[in-house]
PDB file of C-alpha atoms in Angstrom:
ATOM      1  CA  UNK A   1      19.631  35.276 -66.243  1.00 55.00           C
ATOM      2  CA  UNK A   2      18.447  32.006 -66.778  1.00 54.00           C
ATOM      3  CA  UNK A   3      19.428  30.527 -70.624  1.00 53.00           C
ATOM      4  CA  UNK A   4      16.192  29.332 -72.450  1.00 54.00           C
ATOM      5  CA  UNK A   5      16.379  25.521 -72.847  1.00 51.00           C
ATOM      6  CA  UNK A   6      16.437  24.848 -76.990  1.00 47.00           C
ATOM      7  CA  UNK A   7      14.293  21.500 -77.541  1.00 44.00           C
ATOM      8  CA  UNK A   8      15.722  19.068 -79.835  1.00 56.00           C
ATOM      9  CA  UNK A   9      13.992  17.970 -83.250  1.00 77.00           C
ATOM     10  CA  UNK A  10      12.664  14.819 -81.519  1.00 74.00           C
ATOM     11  CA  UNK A  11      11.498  16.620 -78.650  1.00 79.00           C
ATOM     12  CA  UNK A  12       9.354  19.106 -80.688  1.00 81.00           C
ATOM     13  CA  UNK A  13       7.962  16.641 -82.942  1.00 85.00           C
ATOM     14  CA  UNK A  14       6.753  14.410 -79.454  1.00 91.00           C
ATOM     15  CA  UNK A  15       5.087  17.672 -78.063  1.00 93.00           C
ATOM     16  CA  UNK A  16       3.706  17.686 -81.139  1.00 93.00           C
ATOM     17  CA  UNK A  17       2.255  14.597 -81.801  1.00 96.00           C
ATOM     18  CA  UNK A  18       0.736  14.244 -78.010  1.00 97.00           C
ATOM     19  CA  UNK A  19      -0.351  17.205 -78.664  1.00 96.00           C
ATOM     20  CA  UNK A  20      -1.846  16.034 -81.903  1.00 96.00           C
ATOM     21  CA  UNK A  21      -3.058  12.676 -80.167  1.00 97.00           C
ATOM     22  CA  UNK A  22      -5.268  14.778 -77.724  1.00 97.00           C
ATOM     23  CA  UNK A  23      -7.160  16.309 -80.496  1.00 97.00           C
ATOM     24  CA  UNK A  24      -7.463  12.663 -82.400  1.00 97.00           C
ATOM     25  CA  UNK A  25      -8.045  10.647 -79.773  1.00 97.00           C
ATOM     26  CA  UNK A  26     -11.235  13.328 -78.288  1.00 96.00           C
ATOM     27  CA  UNK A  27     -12.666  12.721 -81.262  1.00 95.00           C
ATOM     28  CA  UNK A  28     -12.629   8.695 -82.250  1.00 95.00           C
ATOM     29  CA  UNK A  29     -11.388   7.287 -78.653  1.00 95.00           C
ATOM     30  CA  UNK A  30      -8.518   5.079 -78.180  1.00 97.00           C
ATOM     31  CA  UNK A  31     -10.141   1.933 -79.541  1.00 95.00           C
ATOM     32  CA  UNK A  32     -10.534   3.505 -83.290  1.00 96.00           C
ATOM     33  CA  UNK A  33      -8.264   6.276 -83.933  1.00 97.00           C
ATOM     34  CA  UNK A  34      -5.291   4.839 -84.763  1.00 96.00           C
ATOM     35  CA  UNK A  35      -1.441   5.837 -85.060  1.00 96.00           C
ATOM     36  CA  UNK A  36      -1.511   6.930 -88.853  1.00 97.00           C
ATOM     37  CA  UNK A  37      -4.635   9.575 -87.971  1.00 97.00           C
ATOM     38  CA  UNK A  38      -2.492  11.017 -85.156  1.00 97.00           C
ATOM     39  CA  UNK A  39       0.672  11.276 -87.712  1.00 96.00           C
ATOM     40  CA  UNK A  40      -1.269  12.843 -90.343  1.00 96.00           C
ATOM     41  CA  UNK A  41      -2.908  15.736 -87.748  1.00 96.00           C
ATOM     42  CA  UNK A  42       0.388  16.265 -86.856  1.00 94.00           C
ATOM     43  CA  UNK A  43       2.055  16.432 -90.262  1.00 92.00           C
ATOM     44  CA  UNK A  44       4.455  13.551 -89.512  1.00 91.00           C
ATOM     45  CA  UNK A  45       5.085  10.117 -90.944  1.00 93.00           C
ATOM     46  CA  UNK A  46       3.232   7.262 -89.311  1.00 95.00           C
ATOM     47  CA  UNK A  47       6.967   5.535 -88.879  1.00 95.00           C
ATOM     48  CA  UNK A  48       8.353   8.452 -87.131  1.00 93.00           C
ATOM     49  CA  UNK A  49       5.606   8.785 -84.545  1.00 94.00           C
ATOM     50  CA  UNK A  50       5.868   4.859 -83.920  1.00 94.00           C
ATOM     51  CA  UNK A  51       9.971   5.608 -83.477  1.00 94.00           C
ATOM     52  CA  UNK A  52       8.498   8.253 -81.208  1.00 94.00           C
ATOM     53  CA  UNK A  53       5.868   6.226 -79.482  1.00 95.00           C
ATOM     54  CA  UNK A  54       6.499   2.014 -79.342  1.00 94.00           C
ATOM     55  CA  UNK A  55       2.404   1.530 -79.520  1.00 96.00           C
ATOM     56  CA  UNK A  56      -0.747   3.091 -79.594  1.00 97.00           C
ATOM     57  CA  UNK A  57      -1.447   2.498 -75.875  1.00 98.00           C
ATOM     58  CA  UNK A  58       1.837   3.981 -75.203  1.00 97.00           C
ATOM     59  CA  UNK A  59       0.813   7.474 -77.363  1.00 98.00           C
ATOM     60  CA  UNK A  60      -2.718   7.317 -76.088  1.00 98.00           C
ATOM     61  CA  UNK A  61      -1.168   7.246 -72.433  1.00 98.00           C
ATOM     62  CA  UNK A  62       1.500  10.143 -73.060  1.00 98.00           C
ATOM     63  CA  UNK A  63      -1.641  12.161 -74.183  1.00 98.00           C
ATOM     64  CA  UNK A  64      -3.234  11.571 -71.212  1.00 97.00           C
ATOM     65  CA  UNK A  65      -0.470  12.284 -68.811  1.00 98.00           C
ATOM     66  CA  UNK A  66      -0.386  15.828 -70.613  1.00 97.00           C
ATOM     67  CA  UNK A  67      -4.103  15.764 -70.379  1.00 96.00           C
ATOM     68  CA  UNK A  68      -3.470  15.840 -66.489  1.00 97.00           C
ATOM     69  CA  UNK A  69      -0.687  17.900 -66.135  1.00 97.00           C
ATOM     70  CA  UNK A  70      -2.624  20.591 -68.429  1.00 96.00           C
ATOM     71  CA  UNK A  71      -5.283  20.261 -65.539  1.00 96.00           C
ATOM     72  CA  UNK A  72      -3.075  20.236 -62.339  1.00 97.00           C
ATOM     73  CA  UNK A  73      -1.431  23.750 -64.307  1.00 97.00           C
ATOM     74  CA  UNK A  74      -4.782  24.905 -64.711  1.00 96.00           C
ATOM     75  CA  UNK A  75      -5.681  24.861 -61.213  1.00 97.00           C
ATOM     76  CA  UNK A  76      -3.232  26.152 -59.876  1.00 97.00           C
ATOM     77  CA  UNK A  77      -3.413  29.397 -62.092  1.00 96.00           C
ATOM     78  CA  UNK A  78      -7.072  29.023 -60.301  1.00 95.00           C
ATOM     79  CA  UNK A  79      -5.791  28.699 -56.932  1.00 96.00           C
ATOM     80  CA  UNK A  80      -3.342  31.657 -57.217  1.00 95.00           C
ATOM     81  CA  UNK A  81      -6.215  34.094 -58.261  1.00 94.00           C
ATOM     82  CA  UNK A  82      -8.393  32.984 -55.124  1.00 93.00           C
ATOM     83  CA  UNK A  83      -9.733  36.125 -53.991  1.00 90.00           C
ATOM     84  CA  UNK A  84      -8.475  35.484 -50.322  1.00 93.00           C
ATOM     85  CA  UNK A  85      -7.060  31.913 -50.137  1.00 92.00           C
ATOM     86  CA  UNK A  86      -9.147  30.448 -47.711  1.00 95.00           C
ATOM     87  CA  UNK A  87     -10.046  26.651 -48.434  1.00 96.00           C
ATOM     88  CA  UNK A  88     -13.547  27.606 -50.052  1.00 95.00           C
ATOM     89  CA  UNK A  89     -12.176  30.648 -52.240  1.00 95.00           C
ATOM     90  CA  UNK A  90      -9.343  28.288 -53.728  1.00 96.00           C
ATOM     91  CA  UNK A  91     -11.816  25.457 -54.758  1.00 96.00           C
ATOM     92  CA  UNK A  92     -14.201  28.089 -56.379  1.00 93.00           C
ATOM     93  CA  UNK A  93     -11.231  29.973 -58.354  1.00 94.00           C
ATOM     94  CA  UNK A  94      -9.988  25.981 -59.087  1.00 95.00           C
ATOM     95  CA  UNK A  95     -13.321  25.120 -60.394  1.00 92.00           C
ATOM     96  CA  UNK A  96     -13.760  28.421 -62.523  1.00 91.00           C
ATOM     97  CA  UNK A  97     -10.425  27.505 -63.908  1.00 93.00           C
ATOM     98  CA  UNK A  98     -11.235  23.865 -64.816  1.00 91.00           C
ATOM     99  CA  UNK A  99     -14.942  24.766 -65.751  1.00 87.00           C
ATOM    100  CA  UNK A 100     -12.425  27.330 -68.513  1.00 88.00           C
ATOM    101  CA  UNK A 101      -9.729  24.658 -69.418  1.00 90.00           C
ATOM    102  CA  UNK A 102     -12.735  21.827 -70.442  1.00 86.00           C
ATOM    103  CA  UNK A 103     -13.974  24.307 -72.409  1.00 82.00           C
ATOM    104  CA  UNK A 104     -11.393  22.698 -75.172  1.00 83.00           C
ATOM    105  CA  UNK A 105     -13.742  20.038 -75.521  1.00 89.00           C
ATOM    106  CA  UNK A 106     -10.501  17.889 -76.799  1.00 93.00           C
ATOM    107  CA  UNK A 107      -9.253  17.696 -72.795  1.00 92.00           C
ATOM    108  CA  UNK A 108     -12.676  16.924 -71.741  1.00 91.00           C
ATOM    109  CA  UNK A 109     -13.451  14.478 -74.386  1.00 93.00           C
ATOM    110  CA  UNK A 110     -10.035  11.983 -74.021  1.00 95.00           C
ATOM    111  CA  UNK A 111     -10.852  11.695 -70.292  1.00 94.00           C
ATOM    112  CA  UNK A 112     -13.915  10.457 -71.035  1.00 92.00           C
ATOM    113  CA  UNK A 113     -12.485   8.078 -73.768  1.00 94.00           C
ATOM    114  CA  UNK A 114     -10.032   6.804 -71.134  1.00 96.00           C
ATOM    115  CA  UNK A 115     -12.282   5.889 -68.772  1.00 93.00           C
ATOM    116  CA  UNK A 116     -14.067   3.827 -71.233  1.00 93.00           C
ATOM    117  CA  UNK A 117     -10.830   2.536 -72.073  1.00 96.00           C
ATOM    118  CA  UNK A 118      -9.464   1.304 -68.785  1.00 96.00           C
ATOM    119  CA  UNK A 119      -9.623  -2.047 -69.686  1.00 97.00           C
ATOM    120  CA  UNK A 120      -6.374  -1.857 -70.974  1.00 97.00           C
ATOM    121  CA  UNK A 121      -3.920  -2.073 -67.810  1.00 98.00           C
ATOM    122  CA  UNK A 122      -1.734   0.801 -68.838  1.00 97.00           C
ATOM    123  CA  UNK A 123      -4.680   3.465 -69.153  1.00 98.00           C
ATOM    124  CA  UNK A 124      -6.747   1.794 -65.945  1.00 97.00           C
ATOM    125  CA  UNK A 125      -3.179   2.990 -64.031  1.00 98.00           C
ATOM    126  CA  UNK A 126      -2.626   6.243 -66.216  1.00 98.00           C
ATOM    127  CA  UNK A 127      -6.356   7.504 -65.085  1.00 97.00           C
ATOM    128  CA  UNK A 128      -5.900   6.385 -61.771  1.00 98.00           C
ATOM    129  CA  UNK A 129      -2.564   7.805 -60.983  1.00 98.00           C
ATOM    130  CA  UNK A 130      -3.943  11.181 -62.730  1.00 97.00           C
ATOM    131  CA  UNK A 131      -7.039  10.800 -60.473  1.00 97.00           C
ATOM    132  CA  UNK A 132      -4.768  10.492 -57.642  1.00 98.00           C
ATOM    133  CA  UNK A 133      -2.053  13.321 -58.748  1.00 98.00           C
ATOM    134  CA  UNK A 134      -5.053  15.977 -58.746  1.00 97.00           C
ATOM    135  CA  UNK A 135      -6.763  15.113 -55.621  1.00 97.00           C
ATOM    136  CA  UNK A 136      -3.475  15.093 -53.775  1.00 98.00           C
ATOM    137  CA  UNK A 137      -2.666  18.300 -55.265  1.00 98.00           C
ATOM    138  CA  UNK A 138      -6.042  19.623 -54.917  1.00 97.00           C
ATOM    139  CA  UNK A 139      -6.135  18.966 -51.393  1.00 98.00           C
ATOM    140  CA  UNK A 140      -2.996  20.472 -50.439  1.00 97.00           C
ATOM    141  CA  UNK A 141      -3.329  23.577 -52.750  1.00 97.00           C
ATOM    142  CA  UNK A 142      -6.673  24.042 -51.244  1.00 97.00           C
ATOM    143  CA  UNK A 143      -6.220  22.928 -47.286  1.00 97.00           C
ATOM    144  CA  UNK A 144      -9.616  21.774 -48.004  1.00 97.00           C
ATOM    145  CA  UNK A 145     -11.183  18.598 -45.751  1.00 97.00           C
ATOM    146  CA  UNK A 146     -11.797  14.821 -47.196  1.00 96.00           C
ATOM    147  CA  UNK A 147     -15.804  15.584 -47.950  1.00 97.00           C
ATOM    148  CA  UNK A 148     -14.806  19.421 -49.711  1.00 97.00           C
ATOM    149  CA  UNK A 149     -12.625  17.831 -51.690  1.00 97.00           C
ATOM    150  CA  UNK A 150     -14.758  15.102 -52.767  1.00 97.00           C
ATOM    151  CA  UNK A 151     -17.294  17.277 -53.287  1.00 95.00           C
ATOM    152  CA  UNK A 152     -14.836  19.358 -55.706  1.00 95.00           C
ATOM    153  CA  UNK A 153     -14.136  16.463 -57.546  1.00 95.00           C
ATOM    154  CA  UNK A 154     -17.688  15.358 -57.810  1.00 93.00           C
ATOM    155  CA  UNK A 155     -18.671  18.451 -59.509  1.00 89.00           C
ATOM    156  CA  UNK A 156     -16.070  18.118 -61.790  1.00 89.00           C
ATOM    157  CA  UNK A 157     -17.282  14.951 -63.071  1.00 89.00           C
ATOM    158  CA  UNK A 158     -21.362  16.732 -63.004  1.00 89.00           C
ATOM    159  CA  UNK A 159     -19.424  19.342 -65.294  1.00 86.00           C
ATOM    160  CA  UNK A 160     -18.159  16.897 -67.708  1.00 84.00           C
ATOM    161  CA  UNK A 161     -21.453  15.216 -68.340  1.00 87.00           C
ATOM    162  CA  UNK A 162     -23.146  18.351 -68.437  1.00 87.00           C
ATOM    163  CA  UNK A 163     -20.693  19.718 -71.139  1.00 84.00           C
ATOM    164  CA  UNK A 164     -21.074  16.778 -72.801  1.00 83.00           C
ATOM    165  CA  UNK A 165     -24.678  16.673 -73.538  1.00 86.00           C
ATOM    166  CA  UNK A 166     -24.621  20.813 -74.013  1.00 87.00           C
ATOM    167  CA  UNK A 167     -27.036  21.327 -71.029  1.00 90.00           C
ATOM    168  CA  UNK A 168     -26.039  24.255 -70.391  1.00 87.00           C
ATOM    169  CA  UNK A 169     -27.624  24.899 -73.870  1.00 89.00           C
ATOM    170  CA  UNK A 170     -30.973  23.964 -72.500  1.00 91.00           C
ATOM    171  CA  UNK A 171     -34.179  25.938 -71.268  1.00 92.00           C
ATOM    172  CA  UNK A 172     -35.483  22.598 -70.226  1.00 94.00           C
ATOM    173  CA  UNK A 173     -36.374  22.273 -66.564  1.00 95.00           C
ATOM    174  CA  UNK A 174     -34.212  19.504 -65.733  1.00 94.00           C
ATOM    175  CA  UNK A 175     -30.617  21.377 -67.333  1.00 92.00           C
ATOM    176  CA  UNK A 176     -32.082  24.381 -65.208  1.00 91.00           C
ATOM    177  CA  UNK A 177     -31.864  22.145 -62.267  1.00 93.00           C
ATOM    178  CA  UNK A 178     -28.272  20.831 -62.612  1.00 91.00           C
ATOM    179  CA  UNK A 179     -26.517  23.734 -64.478  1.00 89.00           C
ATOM    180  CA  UNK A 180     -27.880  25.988 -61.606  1.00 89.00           C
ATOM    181  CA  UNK A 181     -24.547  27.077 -59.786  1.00 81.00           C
ATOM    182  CA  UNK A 182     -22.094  25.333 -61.718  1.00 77.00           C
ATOM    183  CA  UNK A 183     -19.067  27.184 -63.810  1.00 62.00           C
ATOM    184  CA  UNK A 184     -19.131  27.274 -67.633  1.00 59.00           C
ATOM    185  CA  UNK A 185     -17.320  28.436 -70.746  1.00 58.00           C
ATOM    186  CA  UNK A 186     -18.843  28.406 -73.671  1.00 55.00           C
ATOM    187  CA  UNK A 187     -16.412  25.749 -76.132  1.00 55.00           C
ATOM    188  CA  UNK A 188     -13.545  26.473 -77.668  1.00 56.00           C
ATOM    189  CA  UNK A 189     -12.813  26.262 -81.616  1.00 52.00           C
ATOM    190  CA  UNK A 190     -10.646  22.672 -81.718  1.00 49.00           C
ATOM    191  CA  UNK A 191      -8.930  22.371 -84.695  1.00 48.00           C
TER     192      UNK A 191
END
């Protein structure tokens, strides 16, 4: 039997705060939420999280990478309940599983703030090596071809703005148009 690996103080108290820099940073964006707002939601000293985390980019970029591995765990889960594992099946279960994970509006939310952040060297490479770590995975979990995954991906980003602007809320003829088809979950309680 495997022993259960005991995290250390410090190690909590990072989980913690990228945890708690997720939440903060969905809601202002990297440019205005800044390192005492992400100590404070996680009920740590501003000087501790800076020990943890040498600048804001660097704590907005650790929530990120979570960000993506919360998503590449997320499809798999999808991929492994594929109702037969052929290519198609594995990028429906995928998308059902994203469509549920963005339903936390906080993971949605900081991908969108770091693509409007990518001015910044750091987070330009953090989004693209994300980018890159779930289409590679995506495309070998899946077996799909070039064009199904880019379609898969496409959708994804369709989902996002749809979330975003609650049209899946609307009646109007237009929502009707681009919801039709797609995965949702209604959103989650953030705290």
């Amino acid at each position: 039997m495997k022993a259960a690996r005991v995290l250390s103080t410090a190690e909590e108290r990072r989980g913690a705060v990228v945890s708690s820099a997720i939440a903060t940073f969905a809601r202002g964006g990297f440019h205005t939420v800044t390192i005492a707002e992400v100590a404070k939601h996680a009920g740590i000293s501003p000087a501790y999280v800076s020990k943890l985390f040498s600048s804001k980019t660097q704590l907005f970029v650790a929530a990120l990478e979570e960000c993506y591995r919360r998503i590449i765990d997320a499809l798999e889960r999808g991929a492994e309940a594929s109702e037969d594992g052929s290519p198609d099946s594995v990028l429906d279960a995928m998308g059902a599983a994203y469509a549920a994970l963005i339903a936390d509006r906080d993971l949605l939310a900081i991908q969108v703030h770091a693509q409007s952040a990518t001015a910044d060297p750091s987070i330009a490479r953090t989004v693209r090596e994300g980018i890159a770590d779930v289409t590679e995975f995506v495309t070998a979990r899946s077996r799909a071809d070039g064009p199904a995954v880019q379609r898969f991906l496409a959708y994804g980003q369709l989902c996002h703005l749809l979330i975003a602007i609650d049209a899946f809320d609307s009646n109007a003829e237009w929502a009707k148009t681009l919801t039709e088809g797609m995965f949702h979950e209604p959103p989650k309680k953030t705290s």
